[in-house]
Amino acid sequence: MSITGIGAAVRRKEDHRFITGTGHYTADINRPGQAFGYFIRSPHAHAAIKSIDAKMAAGMPGVLAVLTGAQLAADKIGNLICGWMVHSDDGSPMKMAPHPALANGKACHVGDPVAVVIAETLAQARDAAEKVQVEYGVLPAIADPAAAQKQGAPQIHEVAPHNTIYKWHLGDANAVEAAFKSAKHVTKLDLVNNRLVPNAIEPRAAIGEYDAGAGTFTLWNTTQNPHVARLVIAAFVGMAPEHKLRVIAPDVGGGFGSKIFIYPEEVVALWASKRVGRPVKWVAERSEAFLADAHGRDHVTHAEMAFDAEGKVLALRAKTIANLGAYMSTFSSSVPTYLYATLLSGQYQIPQIYCEVDAVYTNTVPVDAYRGAGRPEATFVVERLMEVGAREMGQDPVDLRQRNFIKSFPHQTPVIMNYDSGDYGASLKKALEIADYKGFAKRKRESERNGKLRGIGFSNYIEACGIAPSQAVGSLGCGVGLWESAEVRVNPTGSVEVLTGCHAHGQGHETTFAQVVSDRLGIPIENVSVVHGDTDKVQFGMGTYGSRSGAVGMSALAKALDKVEAKAKKVAAHLLEAAEGDIEFKDGKFNVAGTDKSAAWGDVALNAYIAHKFSGQELEPGLKEGAFYDPKNFTFPAGCHICEVEVDPDTGNSEIVAWTAVDDFGVVVNPMIVEGQVHGGIAQGVGQALCEGAVYDKDGQLLTGSLMDYCMPRADHLPPMKVDTTVTRCPSNPLGVKGCGEAGAIAAPAAVINAVTDAIGTEQLAMPATPAAVWAALQRAPKAPRAA
Amino acid sequence: MYAFTFHRPQTLRQAASLLAKHEEAKLLAGGHTLLPTMKLRLAGPPQLVDLSLIDGIAGVAQSGRSLTIGAMTRHNDVSTSPVVQQAIPALAGLAGMIGDPAVRHMGTIGGSIANNDPNADYPAACLGLGATIITNKRRIKADDFFTGMFSTALEPAEIITKVSFPIPKKAAYQKFRNQASRFALVGVFVSKRGSEIRVAVTGAGANGVFRVPSFEEALKKRFAPKSLEGMTIPADGMNSDIHGSAEYRAHLVGVLARRAVAEAIGK
């Protein structure tokens, strides 16, 4: 390992510019002649758009255009699509309703864009927007997913009777039923996985620019996957052919999934730029983001777990209603199906699993992937059942888990996934030691003396990351392949540019990808630059989500580096006048085996380009290689999180007093960055468990429409975290990495709720467990919570 | 934000005459409610009258048994003032709990009480200490000043100049925050000055800050948390929203009052 190679906790190269205000985010970019767009959004959850009168607005100072859905349709701009086909049990395809970038005829949620004003300045656009008169015919609305399919519920889209998008299942219902019949004990839970508003620190933004001379479009966009955006906007929306559209995702300030999707505003920015002949810029306001960025989670689930007399799990079944909001967002269909039900085996040997999922439309903001995407929901189901099962059967939750752990690999679950490696007992054991589980009873007594209720909760999560083998996801309905590409360009002076189809929006790729190169070529990371986020520079790539950059993107890089090394050895052989087979490459030096003859990396790079030592017919000059890497399997990071809380029974306030996380992410490239990812993930998971929750009223108005009412976790919600790792290599990729980006958000909610319910002695507690909710649960609970 | 005319008067008299002349004019003290509301275009006063250049309406002074705080005194200046910390530590502590550092360096006591946000902290201190609000026209007792949610006894063209607090023997403020906004979901200020006991509650009431006579009576017998043991107030008239039910707020009034008394007597 070089000092900046794999495993080194080097500082992030990109942070200097981020923290000194010298990054380049979309909002920082200004184009010559740029105009501004301001969207008029529906104030109603469900309403017919009877008329739009823009005459007065069009005459206001600075106004260039007022554009509506009717004009969008007239210009034959296509609808936004959901790119993952899920079929219902009866074989029928999911009911994808039209999703125009500007509502045409009908608005389906509060915030649905119905028109856009383009003006010289933002203030002028905003002034004019107030003068656009939209006449609405308000329709009855439905926001509650559990009620969306009921008889008499307002119908949102003609294509989807009873607001049902699909009725899907995974597993063998009869086998599960038989297992339940033979059970000694059955644990049953009704669970709500609360709806979340992502709130990346950088709001979404887009600049569309049309070059009339060249007939080309450029889109600067806050996206996690610029090539996918280009593909969809070209092939489905039909804005321009793919080779006439360039998408640039510059520095992006956080995504958490919400910037994967193709959104109306970026389509409108492109279209409007052609209409008005000027670049058009749009930057979301925070309150706009609450109504326009895809939300996350929003599941209503009934789940049951069957145990035998020894506490072995016999079967699990779950029925989930997943709220997909008013339209199907880009990958929305996959989240509550293939990213959720496939993880219901958790870390356990469960012979039979059956899961039914109904996806429904409601008059709410579309719901799609959010950090963890389906896997936090699955973990919450499995780990709540495990913990409550242990309590009901009077067993130690640790013993119950250990008894049911999968212990040999590979392990085929009944729900598609084939786990490749892991050691669940090892992470649990380490976590128990760090958390001092043995001392818990004593700590609980101390808390009691201070009038506090102490609880401990476990979450032994698993996730499927490294998304994903293309053939496998294709067979499950995914419209794209999920391989990744990398190109390594070695310069004559030996410095290196890496082009990756992944995209960094906080992950630190400029550092970690450089570490992989440093490790392999023996050059310092300062001599490596990482290029991403521009479809004109990187040929193609699938972007970053699902903890895939390490497992898939770096694997592509490793594959390209193999080719670079092979080519460089040929050059070195000529330079050192030795046979190619005698060249050894180590620590940045090429040696002739058994001799002291050697050439430095820089000499070989230079000779590859000056090409004086070999004939061009024999060996091509230059040193540049590319690779596409398609994973063989998902990766399966897993671990154990232990949360300890103290609840104040007088106020209901839950304070997290200790957190232990022991994760197995496979090989760790940069432990400092991994620890940061774990911290951030836990913060988001704690946010979901204790304070975050989007609340709609019955008319579909978002009551938590700003940070005054929607509570993001703050530093004082979080304890110092004890974070550690265990390592089992991922056998299916060259670096042995599994991925770490989502683990904390997946593990944390169950750990917190298991801890709080342990403290208060009742399982009747929904997320977010706010002080008011915990106090109310305590009032309902039987008196005197159990002693430790 | 809509366009507005920005006035920066040098004297109270000029400020008052601007208010008299422009009926829709708004005073700008700290601006922490007004400016965000204007940015969201929920308010668009055509005239804004900034009070920050007027001499003599900021600062802290103690004379005898009372503490006077100028209306334009920033929260941070109250919380860090040795005079306030010495005379009424509960008041300094309360000012230090308002918002975040950015808010505390701009927000003012006069602006806060003139706005009378039902979740603000200062109204609890004014009512809980029996303060007198002094304006360019008159002196108003806190008991008469807060007349309901976002409403006060202030007349048009009346400007708060300072607030006078009698120095109590014992006082404390307990605040239970709304997790999202960090305003008081419930805040309880208690004080004892001679035989006068005051218990003032912010955040909980549907009609803004209020006193709790039953608690005050109980504490007159003995100023100790035990005197309030098991006491609560009716949920009727409490706020109820997604952050907490009326019952929860009513319950917290009892909890926080007991904690405040305990803190006031140093237990």
PDB file of N, CA, C and O in Angstrom, chain A residues 445-481:
ATOM      1  N   ARG A 445     -30.664   0.884  36.058  1.00  0.00           N
ATOM      2  CA  ARG A 445     -31.020   1.192  37.450  1.00  0.00           C
ATOM      3  C   ARG A 445     -30.593   2.613  37.820  1.00  0.00           C
ATOM      4  O   ARG A 445     -31.317   3.341  38.487  1.00  0.00           O
ATOM      5  N   GLU A 446     -29.436   3.002  37.327  1.00  0.00           N
ATOM      6  CA  GLU A 446     -28.973   4.375  37.607  1.00  0.00           C
ATOM      7  C   GLU A 446     -29.923   5.401  37.003  1.00  0.00           C
ATOM      8  O   GLU A 446     -30.248   6.415  37.622  1.00  0.00           O
ATOM      9  N   SER A 447     -30.370   5.120  35.792  1.00  0.00           N
ATOM     10  CA  SER A 447     -31.320   6.035  35.152  1.00  0.00           C
ATOM     11  C   SER A 447     -32.595   6.134  35.968  1.00  0.00           C
ATOM     12  O   SER A 447     -33.150   7.219  36.159  1.00  0.00           O
ATOM     13  N   GLU A 448     -33.057   4.973  36.434  1.00  0.00           N
ATOM     14  CA  GLU A 448     -34.294   4.961  37.227  1.00  0.00           C
ATOM     15  C   GLU A 448     -34.167   5.828  38.468  1.00  0.00           C
ATOM     16  O   GLU A 448     -35.095   6.535  38.836  1.00  0.00           O
ATOM     17  N   ARG A 449     -32.988   5.781  39.066  1.00  0.00           N
ATOM     18  CA  ARG A 449     -32.776   6.616  40.255  1.00  0.00           C
ATOM     19  C   ARG A 449     -32.899   8.094  39.908  1.00  0.00           C
ATOM     20  O   ARG A 449     -33.272   8.910  40.737  1.00  0.00           O
ATOM     21  N   ASN A 450     -32.596   8.443  38.662  1.00  0.00           N
ATOM     22  CA  ASN A 450     -32.729   9.840  38.226  1.00  0.00           C
ATOM     23  C   ASN A 450     -34.072  10.119  37.567  1.00  0.00           C
ATOM     24  O   ASN A 450     -34.238  11.133  36.885  1.00  0.00           O
ATOM     25  N   GLY A 451     -34.997   9.213  37.722  1.00  0.00           N
ATOM     26  CA  GLY A 451     -36.333   9.437  37.176  1.00  0.00           C
ATOM     27  C   GLY A 451     -36.428   9.234  35.675  1.00  0.00           C
ATOM     28  O   GLY A 451     -37.362   9.713  35.042  1.00  0.00           O
ATOM     29  N   LYS A 452     -35.457   8.528  35.089  1.00  0.00           N
ATOM     30  CA  LYS A 452     -35.458   8.338  33.636  1.00  0.00           C
ATOM     31  C   LYS A 452     -35.662   6.868  33.292  1.00  0.00           C
ATOM     32  O   LYS A 452     -35.300   5.978  34.063  1.00  0.00           O
ATOM     33  N   LEU A 453     -36.225   6.644  32.121  1.00  0.00           N
ATOM     34  CA  LEU A 453     -36.431   5.280  31.624  1.00  0.00           C
ATOM     35  C   LEU A 453     -35.353   5.004  30.584  1.00  0.00           C
ATOM     36  O   LEU A 453     -35.222   5.738  29.610  1.00  0.00           O
ATOM     37  N   ARG A 454     -34.573   3.953  30.829  1.00  0.00           N
ATOM     38  CA  ARG A 454     -33.491   3.644  29.890  1.00  0.00           C
ATOM     39  C   ARG A 454     -33.871   2.438  29.047  1.00  0.00           C
ATOM     40  O   ARG A 454     -34.486   1.499  29.546  1.00  0.00           O
ATOM     41  N   GLY A 455     -33.507   2.486  27.780  1.00  0.00           N
ATOM     42  CA  GLY A 455     -33.795   1.362  26.900  1.00  0.00           C
ATOM     43  C   GLY A 455     -32.637   1.097  25.964  1.00  0.00           C
ATOM     44  O   GLY A 455     -31.829   1.994  25.685  1.00  0.00           O
ATOM     45  N   ILE A 456     -32.574  -0.132  25.480  1.00  0.00           N
ATOM     46  CA  ILE A 456     -31.522  -0.496  24.521  1.00  0.00           C
ATOM     47  C   ILE A 456     -32.187  -1.159  23.324  1.00  0.00           C
ATOM     48  O   ILE A 456     -33.174  -1.882  23.478  1.00  0.00           O
ATOM     49  N   GLY A 457     -31.673  -0.863  22.158  1.00  0.00           N
ATOM     50  CA  GLY A 457     -32.273  -1.427  20.950  1.00  0.00           C
ATOM     51  C   GLY A 457     -31.212  -1.836  19.955  1.00  0.00           C
ATOM     52  O   GLY A 457     -30.180  -1.173  19.816  1.00  0.00           O
ATOM     53  N   PHE A 458     -31.488  -2.924  19.264  1.00  0.00           N
ATOM     54  CA  PHE A 458     -30.546  -3.467  18.289  1.00  0.00           C
ATOM     55  C   PHE A 458     -31.101  -3.317  16.875  1.00  0.00           C
ATOM     56  O   PHE A 458     -32.310  -3.318  16.665  1.00  0.00           O
ATOM     57  N   SER A 459     -30.185  -3.238  15.956  1.00  0.00           N
ATOM     58  CA  SER A 459     -30.581  -3.329  14.560  1.00  0.00           C
ATOM     59  C   SER A 459     -29.466  -4.059  13.820  1.00  0.00           C
ATOM     60  O   SER A 459     -28.374  -3.530  13.636  1.00  0.00           O
ATOM     61  N   ASN A 460     -29.740  -5.300  13.463  1.00  0.00           N
ATOM     62  CA  ASN A 460     -28.773  -6.102  12.714  1.00  0.00           C
ATOM     63  C   ASN A 460     -29.230  -6.104  11.264  1.00  0.00           C
ATOM     64  O   ASN A 460     -29.910  -7.007  10.817  1.00  0.00           O
ATOM     65  N   TYR A 461     -28.809  -5.060  10.591  1.00  0.00           N
ATOM     66  CA  TYR A 461     -29.333  -4.800   9.253  1.00  0.00           C
ATOM     67  C   TYR A 461     -28.517  -5.515   8.191  1.00  0.00           C
ATOM     68  O   TYR A 461     -27.361  -5.893   8.400  1.00  0.00           O
ATOM     69  N   ILE A 462     -29.144  -5.651   7.036  1.00  0.00           N
ATOM     70  CA  ILE A 462     -28.398  -6.032   5.830  1.00  0.00           C
ATOM     71  C   ILE A 462     -28.913  -5.174   4.696  1.00  0.00           C
ATOM     72  O   ILE A 462     -30.040  -4.684   4.734  1.00  0.00           O
ATOM     73  N   GLU A 463     -28.068  -4.926   3.724  1.00  0.00           N
ATOM     74  CA  GLU A 463     -28.502  -4.183   2.556  1.00  0.00           C
ATOM     75  C   GLU A 463     -27.919  -4.841   1.319  1.00  0.00           C
ATOM     76  O   GLU A 463     -26.930  -5.554   1.407  1.00  0.00           O
ATOM     77  N   ALA A 464     -28.576  -4.605   0.207  1.00  0.00           N
ATOM     78  CA  ALA A 464     -28.024  -5.043  -1.073  1.00  0.00           C
ATOM     79  C   ALA A 464     -27.536  -3.796  -1.771  1.00  0.00           C
ATOM     80  O   ALA A 464     -28.322  -2.903  -2.080  1.00  0.00           O
ATOM     81  N   CYS A 465     -26.224  -3.729  -1.985  1.00  0.00           N
ATOM     82  CA  CYS A 465     -25.642  -2.527  -2.581  1.00  0.00           C
ATOM     83  C   CYS A 465     -24.901  -2.898  -3.851  1.00  0.00           C
ATOM     84  O   CYS A 465     -25.089  -3.967  -4.404  1.00  0.00           O
ATOM     85  N   GLY A 466     -24.043  -1.973  -4.277  1.00  0.00           N
ATOM     86  CA  GLY A 466     -23.298  -2.243  -5.490  1.00  0.00           C
ATOM     87  C   GLY A 466     -24.255  -2.478  -6.631  1.00  0.00           C
ATOM     88  O   GLY A 466     -24.147  -3.400  -7.416  1.00  0.00           O
ATOM     89  N   ILE A 467     -25.231  -1.596  -6.715  1.00  0.00           N
ATOM     90  CA  ILE A 467     -26.314  -1.778  -7.680  1.00  0.00           C
ATOM     91  C   ILE A 467     -25.808  -1.514  -9.088  1.00  0.00           C
ATOM     92  O   ILE A 467     -25.287  -0.432  -9.337  1.00  0.00           O
ATOM     93  N   ALA A 468     -25.919  -2.485 -10.013  1.00  0.00           N
ATOM     94  CA  ALA A 468     -26.413  -3.855  -9.829  1.00  0.00           C
ATOM     95  C   ALA A 468     -26.081  -4.663 -11.082  1.00  0.00           C
ATOM     96  O   ALA A 468     -25.826  -4.097 -12.133  1.00  0.00           O
ATOM     97  N   PRO A 469     -26.097  -6.008 -11.005  1.00  0.00           N
ATOM     98  CA  PRO A 469     -25.866  -6.820 -12.213  1.00  0.00           C
ATOM     99  C   PRO A 469     -26.933  -6.513 -13.266  1.00  0.00           C
ATOM    100  O   PRO A 469     -28.129  -6.622 -12.991  1.00  0.00           O
ATOM    101  N   SER A 470     -26.502  -6.148 -14.445  1.00  0.00           N
ATOM    102  CA  SER A 470     -27.455  -5.660 -15.454  1.00  0.00           C
ATOM    103  C   SER A 470     -28.468  -6.724 -15.867  1.00  0.00           C
ATOM    104  O   SER A 470     -29.665  -6.446 -15.982  1.00  0.00           O
ATOM    105  N   GLN A 471     -27.971  -7.949 -16.084  1.00  0.00           N
ATOM    106  CA  GLN A 471     -28.896  -9.011 -16.501  1.00  0.00           C
ATOM    107  C   GLN A 471     -29.949  -9.264 -15.437  1.00  0.00           C
ATOM    108  O   GLN A 471     -31.126  -9.414 -15.728  1.00  0.00           O
ATOM    109  N   ALA A 472     -29.495  -9.286 -14.183  1.00  0.00           N
ATOM    110  CA  ALA A 472     -30.419  -9.580 -13.094  1.00  0.00           C
ATOM    111  C   ALA A 472     -31.484  -8.496 -12.995  1.00  0.00           C
ATOM    112  O   ALA A 472     -32.682  -8.790 -12.931  1.00  0.00           O
ATOM    113  N   VAL A 473     -31.067  -7.236 -12.998  1.00  0.00           N
ATOM    114  CA  VAL A 473     -32.075  -6.177 -12.853  1.00  0.00           C
ATOM    115  C   VAL A 473     -32.948  -6.079 -14.103  1.00  0.00           C
ATOM    116  O   VAL A 473     -34.129  -5.746 -14.011  1.00  0.00           O
ATOM    117  N   GLY A 474     -32.354  -6.422 -15.250  1.00  0.00           N
ATOM    118  CA  GLY A 474     -33.155  -6.428 -16.472  1.00  0.00           C
ATOM    119  C   GLY A 474     -34.284  -7.439 -16.380  1.00  0.00           C
ATOM    120  O   GLY A 474     -35.420  -7.184 -16.776  1.00  0.00           O
ATOM    121  N   SER A 475     -33.967  -8.612 -15.809  1.00  0.00           N
ATOM    122  CA  SER A 475     -34.991  -9.654 -15.692  1.00  0.00           C
ATOM    123  C   SER A 475     -36.079  -9.240 -14.699  1.00  0.00           C
ATOM    124  O   SER A 475     -37.180  -9.774 -14.718  1.00  0.00           O
ATOM    125  N   LEU A 476     -35.759  -8.272 -13.822  1.00  0.00           N
ATOM    126  CA  LEU A 476     -36.745  -7.814 -12.842  1.00  0.00           C
ATOM    127  C   LEU A 476     -37.482  -6.561 -13.314  1.00  0.00           C
ATOM    128  O   LEU A 476     -38.272  -5.997 -12.570  1.00  0.00           O
ATOM    129  N   GLY A 477     -37.188  -6.087 -14.506  1.00  0.00           N
ATOM    130  CA  GLY A 477     -37.970  -4.988 -15.059  1.00  0.00           C
ATOM    131  C   GLY A 477     -37.243  -3.671 -15.222  1.00  0.00           C
ATOM    132  O   GLY A 477     -37.803  -2.709 -15.739  1.00  0.00           O
ATOM    133  N   CYS A 478     -35.979  -3.614 -14.786  1.00  0.00           N
ATOM    134  CA  CYS A 478     -35.250  -2.354 -14.886  1.00  0.00           C
ATOM    135  C   CYS A 478     -35.005  -2.011 -16.361  1.00  0.00           C
ATOM    136  O   CYS A 478     -34.628  -2.873 -17.156  1.00  0.00           O
ATOM    137  N   GLY A 479     -35.221  -0.746 -16.702  1.00  0.00           N
ATOM    138  CA  GLY A 479     -35.100  -0.321 -18.093  1.00  0.00           C
ATOM    139  C   GLY A 479     -33.679  -0.051 -18.542  1.00  0.00           C
ATOM    140  O   GLY A 479     -33.436   0.224 -19.713  1.00  0.00           O
ATOM    141  N   VAL A 480     -32.742  -0.078 -17.617  1.00  0.00           N
ATOM    142  CA  VAL A 480     -31.349   0.186 -17.978  1.00  0.00           C
ATOM    143  C   VAL A 480     -30.456  -0.896 -17.383  1.00  0.00           C
ATOM    144  O   VAL A 480     -30.874  -1.664 -16.530  1.00  0.00           O
ATOM    145  N   GLY A 481     -29.202  -0.923 -17.842  1.00  0.00           N
ATOM    146  CA  GLY A 481     -28.190  -1.776 -17.219  1.00  0.00           C
ATOM    147  C   GLY A 481     -27.508  -0.983 -16.129  1.00  0.00           C
ATOM    148  O   GLY A 481     -27.449   0.239 -16.197  1.00  0.00           O
TER     149      GLY A 481
END
